[in-house]
XYZ file of C-alpha atoms in Angstrom:
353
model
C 21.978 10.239 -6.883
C 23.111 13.912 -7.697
C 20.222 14.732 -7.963
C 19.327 14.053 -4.340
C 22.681 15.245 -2.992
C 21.695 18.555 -4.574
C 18.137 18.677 -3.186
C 19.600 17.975 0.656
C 22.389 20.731 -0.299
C 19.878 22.631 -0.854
C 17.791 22.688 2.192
C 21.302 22.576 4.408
C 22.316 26.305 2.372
C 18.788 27.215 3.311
C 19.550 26.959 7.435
C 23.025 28.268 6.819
C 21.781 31.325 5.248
C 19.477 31.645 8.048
C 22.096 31.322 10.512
C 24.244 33.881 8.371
C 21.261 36.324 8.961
C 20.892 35.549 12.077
C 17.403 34.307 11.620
C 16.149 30.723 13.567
C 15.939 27.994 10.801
C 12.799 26.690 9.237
C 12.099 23.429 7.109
C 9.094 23.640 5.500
C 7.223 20.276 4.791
C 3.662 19.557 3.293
C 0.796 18.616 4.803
C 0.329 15.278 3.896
C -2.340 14.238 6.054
C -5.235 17.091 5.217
C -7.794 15.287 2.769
C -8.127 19.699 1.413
C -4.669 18.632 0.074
C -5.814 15.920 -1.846
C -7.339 15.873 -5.485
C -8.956 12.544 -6.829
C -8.091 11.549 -10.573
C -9.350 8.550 -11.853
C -6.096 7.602 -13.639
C -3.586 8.223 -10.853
C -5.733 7.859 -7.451
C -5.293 10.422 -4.541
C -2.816 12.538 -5.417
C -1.320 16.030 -3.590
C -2.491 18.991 -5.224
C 0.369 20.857 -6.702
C -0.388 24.208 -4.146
C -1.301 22.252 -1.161
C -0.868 23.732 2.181
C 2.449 23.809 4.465
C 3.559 23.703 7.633
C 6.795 24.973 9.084
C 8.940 22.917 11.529
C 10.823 25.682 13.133
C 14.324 25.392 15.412
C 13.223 28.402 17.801
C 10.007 26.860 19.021
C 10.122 24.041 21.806
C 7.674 22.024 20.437
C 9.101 21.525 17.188
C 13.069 21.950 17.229
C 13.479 17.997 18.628
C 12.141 17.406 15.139
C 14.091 19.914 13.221
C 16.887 18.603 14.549
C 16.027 14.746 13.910
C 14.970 16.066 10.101
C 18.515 17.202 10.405
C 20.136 14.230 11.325
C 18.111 11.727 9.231
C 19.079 14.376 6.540
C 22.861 13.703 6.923
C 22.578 9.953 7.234
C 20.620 9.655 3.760
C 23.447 11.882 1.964
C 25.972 9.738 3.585
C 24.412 6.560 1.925
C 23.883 8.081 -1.466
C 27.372 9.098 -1.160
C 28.880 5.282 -0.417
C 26.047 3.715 -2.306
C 25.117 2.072 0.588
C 21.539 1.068 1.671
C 19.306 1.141 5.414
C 16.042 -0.348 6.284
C 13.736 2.168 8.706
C 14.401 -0.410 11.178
C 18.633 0.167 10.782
C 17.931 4.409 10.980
C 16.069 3.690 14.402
C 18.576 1.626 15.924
C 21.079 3.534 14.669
C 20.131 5.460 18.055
C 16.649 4.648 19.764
C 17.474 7.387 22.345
C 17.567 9.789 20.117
C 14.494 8.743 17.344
C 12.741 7.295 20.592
C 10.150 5.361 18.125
C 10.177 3.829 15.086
C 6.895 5.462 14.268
C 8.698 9.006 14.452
C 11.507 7.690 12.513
C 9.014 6.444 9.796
C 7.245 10.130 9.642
C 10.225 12.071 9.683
C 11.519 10.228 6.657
C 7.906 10.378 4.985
C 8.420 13.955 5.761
C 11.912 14.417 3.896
C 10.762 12.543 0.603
C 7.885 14.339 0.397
C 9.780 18.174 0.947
C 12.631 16.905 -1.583
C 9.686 15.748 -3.854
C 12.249 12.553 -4.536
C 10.730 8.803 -3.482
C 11.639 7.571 -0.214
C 13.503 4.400 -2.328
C 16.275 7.004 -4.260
C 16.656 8.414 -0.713
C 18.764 4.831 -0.084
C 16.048 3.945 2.449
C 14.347 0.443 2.077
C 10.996 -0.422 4.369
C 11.355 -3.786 6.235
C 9.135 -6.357 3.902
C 5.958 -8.165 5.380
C 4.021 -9.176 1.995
C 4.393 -12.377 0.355
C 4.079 -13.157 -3.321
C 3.656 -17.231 -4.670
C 2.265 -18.084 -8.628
C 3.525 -18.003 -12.044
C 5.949 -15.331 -11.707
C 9.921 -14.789 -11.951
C 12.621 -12.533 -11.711
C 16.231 -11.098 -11.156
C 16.462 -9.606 -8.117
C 18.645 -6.204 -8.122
C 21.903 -8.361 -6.479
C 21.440 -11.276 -9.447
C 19.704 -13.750 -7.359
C 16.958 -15.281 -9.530
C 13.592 -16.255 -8.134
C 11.130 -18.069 -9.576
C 7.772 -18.852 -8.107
C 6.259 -20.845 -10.400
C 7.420 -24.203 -10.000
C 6.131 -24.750 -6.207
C 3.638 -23.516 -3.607
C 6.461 -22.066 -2.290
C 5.756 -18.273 -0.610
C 8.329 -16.135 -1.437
C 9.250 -12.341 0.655
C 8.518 -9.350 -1.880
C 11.654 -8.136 -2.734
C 12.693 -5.107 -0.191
C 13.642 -3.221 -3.458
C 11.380 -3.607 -6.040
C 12.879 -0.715 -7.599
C 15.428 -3.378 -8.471
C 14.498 -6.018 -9.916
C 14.284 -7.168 -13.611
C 13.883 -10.225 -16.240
C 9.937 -10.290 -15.359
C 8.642 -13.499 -16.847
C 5.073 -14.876 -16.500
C 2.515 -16.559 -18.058
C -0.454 -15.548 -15.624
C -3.475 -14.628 -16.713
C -4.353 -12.478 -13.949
C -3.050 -11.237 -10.478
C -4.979 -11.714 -7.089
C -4.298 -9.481 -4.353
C -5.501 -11.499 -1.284
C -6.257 -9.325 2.166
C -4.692 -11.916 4.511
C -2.030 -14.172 4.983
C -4.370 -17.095 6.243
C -7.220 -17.004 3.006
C -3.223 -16.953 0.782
C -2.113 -19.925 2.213
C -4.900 -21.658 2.249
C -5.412 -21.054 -1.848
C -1.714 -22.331 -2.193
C -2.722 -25.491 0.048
C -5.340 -25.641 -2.600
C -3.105 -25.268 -5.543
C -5.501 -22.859 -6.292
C -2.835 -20.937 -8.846
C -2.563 -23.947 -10.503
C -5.995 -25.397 -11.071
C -7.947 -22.307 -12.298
C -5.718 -21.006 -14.470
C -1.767 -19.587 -14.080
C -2.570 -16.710 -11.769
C -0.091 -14.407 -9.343
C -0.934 -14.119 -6.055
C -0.126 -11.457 -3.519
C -1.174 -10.752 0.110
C 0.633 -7.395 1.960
C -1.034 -9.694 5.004
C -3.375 -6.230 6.341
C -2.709 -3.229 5.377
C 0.050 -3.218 2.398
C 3.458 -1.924 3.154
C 5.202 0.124 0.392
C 6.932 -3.028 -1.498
C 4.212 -4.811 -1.928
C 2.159 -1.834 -3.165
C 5.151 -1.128 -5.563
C 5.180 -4.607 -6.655
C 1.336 -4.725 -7.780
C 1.945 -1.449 -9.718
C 5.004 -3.232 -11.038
C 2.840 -6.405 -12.317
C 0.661 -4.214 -13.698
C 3.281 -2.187 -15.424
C 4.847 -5.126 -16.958
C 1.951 -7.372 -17.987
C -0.877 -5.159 -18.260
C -3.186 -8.474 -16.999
C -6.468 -8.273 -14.986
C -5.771 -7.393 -11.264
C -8.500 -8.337 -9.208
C -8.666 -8.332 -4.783
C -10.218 -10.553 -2.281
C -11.037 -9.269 0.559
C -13.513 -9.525 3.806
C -16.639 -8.012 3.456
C -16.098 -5.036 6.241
C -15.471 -1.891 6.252
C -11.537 -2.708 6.686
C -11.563 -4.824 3.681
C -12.871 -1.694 1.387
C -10.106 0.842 2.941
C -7.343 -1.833 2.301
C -8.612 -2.453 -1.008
C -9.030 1.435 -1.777
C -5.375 1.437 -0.768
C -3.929 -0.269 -3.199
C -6.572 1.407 -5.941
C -6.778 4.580 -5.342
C -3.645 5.398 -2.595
C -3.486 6.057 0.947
C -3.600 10.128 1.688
C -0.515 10.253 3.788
C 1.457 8.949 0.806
C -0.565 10.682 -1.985
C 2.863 12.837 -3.076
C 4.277 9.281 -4.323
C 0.493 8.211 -5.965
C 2.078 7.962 -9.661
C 4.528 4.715 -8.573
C 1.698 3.123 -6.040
C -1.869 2.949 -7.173
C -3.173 0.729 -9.783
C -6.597 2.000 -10.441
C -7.901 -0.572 -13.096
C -7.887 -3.071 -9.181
C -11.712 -4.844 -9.544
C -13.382 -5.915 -6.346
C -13.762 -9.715 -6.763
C -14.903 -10.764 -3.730
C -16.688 -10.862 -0.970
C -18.802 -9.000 -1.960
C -21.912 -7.713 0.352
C -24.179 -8.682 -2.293
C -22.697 -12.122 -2.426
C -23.744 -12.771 1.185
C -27.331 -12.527 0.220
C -26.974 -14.404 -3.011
C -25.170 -17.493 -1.132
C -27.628 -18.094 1.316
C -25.052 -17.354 4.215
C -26.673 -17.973 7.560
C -26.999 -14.480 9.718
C -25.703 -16.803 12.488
C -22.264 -16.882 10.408
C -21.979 -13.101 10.044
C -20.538 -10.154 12.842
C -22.574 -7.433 13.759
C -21.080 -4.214 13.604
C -19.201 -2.030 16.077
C -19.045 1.645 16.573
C -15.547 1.344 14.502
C -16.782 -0.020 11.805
C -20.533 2.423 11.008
C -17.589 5.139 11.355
C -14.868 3.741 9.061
C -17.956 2.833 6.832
C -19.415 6.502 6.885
C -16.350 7.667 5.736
C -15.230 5.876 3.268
C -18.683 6.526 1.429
C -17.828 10.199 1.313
C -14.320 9.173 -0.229
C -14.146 11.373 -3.707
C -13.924 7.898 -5.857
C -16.461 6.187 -4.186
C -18.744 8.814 -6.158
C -17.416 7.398 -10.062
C -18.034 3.742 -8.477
C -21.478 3.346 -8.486
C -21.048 -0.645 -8.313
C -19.099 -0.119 -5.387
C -21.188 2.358 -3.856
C -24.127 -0.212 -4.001
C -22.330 -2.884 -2.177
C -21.040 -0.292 0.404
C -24.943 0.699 0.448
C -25.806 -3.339 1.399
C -23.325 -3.095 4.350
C -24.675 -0.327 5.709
C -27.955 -0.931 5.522
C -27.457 -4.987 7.243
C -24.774 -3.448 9.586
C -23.621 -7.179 9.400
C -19.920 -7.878 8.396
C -18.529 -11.535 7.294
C -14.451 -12.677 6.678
C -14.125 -14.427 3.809
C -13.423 -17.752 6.015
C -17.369 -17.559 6.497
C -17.563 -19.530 3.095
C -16.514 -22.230 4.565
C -19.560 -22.853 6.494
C -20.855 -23.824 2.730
C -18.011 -26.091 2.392
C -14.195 -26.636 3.604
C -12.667 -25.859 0.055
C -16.116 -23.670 -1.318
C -13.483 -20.751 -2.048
C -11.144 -22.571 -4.321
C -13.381 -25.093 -5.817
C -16.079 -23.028 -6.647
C -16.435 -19.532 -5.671
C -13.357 -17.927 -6.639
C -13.503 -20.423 -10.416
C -17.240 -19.390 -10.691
C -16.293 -15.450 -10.302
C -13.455 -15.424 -12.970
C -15.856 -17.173 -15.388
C -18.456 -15.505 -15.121
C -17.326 -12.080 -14.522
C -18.506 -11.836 -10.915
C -16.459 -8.908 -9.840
C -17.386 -5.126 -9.426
């Protein structure tokens, strides 16, 4: 915590010498969002480049003093919490005064902004991201306050913990870890007592696109057990980038790669290939948009697509049937075809990319 209290000093002595000179203040923040900033390493992910380009949020110029000034103020509420040990979600800095932030989307960046120019993780900053993953298996732990959790003995579906950071006592017995794309293909595997049958897995689903915790908490599983970590997702271009996300890292948070990515992730299912293999009717599959031959172009020119060349096969199927499928389309084979044989048949046999 001194150590952040020095780093916002810091930047405050910065605009007071400024002021002392009689020179406008300037914060000066990376540009997290230019792909020229990136660099690909297989064992990290995307990660920032350690001379990356900058961009200056100046107090004299109209279009960007509103956000000086909010950098300001989020600036003083963080050292306040360090200070009293105290903790706020995104959600509690927004409402703290919606007038002022006027969207929770600006308060998000601006705080994205302020880890990232500190070079400290937005979770030592005090600030905690509102949970929306779920986690159910053979898995438990202490939470940070001392309540203990402990997945395995139901089909329950338990919140990942808001600070991950936190918690400790990490038992399991799993022999691997599932990340699932969406909420409705997890609950439908724990209807199936799918975690139970194969053989003592963890699942996880960040339901979409992952938010931070659950992100931290694969890395964590992986940290502590060092077990197979394998994904199942739809077999569309949204699938990959989700998937990619929790491999490789998502650019605009490529400054915090080293505590996010798991790179060792393997592509279980669905694959494009599988499609073909299983006989699925064209009649079950989506045709696809504009979007998608876009988001699909682009993630083939991704730098790690390149050292995948599995991967970059299937991608090569999709493009070249412009036909997408959700997982659910397996159950045109049969209602439990997932559980009961796909998903049982894949971990035997090694049917993952």
């Amino acid at each position: 915590s001194s150590e952040v209290l020095e780093a916002i000093e810091n930047v405050i002595q910065g605009v007071l010498q400024s002021l002392a000179q009689k020179k406008a203040p300037v914060l000066t923040v990376a540009n997290r969002t230019d792909w020229r900033n990136i660099e690909f390493k297989d064992s990290v992910g995307l990660q920032m480049t350690p001379h990356c380009t900058t961009k200056q949020i100046r107090s004299d110029c109209p279009q960007s003093a509103p956000r000086f000034a909010l950098m300001l103020k989020v600036l003083s509420m963080i050292y306040k919490m360090v200070q009293s040990n105290t903790y706020a979600t995104k959600r509690d800095i927004y409402y703290s005064d919606t007038l002022l932030f006027g969207s929770q989307s600006a308060v998000d960046r601006i705080i994205n902004d302020i880890s990232c120019m500190l070079k400290i993780p937005r979770r030592s900053l005090h600030i905690l991201s509102t949970t929306k993953g779920f986690v159910a298996g053979n898995l438990s732990y202490t939470e940070e306050d001392g309540t203990k959790v402990n997945c395995t003995c139901s089909a329950t579906v338990f919140t990942v913990p808001s600070n991950v950071q936190g918690i400790k006592n990490l038992i399991s017995h799993a022999k691997f870890v599932l990340i699932v794309e969406k909420d409705a293909t997890f609950q439908r595997l724990l209807d199936d007592d799918f975690f139970n049958k194969v053989s003592p897995c963890i699942m996880i689903t960040g339901r979409g696109v992952p938010d931070l915790n659950t992100r931290l908490l694969v890395r964590k599983l992986w940290d502590s057990f060092q077990i197979p970590i394998f994904s199942l997702m739809d077999a569309d271009p949204h699938g990959v980038e989700i998937m990619c996300v929790y491999k490789y890292g998502s650019v605009s948070m490529s400054f915090e790669a080293h505590h996010l990515t798991v790179p060792s992730i393997k592509w279980l299912g669905l694959l494009p290939s599988d499609l073909k293999r299983l006989n699925i009717s064209k009649d079950a599959l989506i045709p696809f948009t504009k979007q998608d031959q876009n988001k699909l172009a682009s993630i083939q020119k991704r730098p790690y697509i390149a050292c995948q060349p599995l991967w970059k096969k299937e991608l090569e199927i999709m493009a070249a049937s412009k036909l997408k499928a959700e997982i659910q389309v397996l159950t045109s084979l049969s209602q439990d075809y997932l559980s009961r044989v796909y998903l049982p048949n894949k971990l035997q046999f090694g049917g993952w990319v």
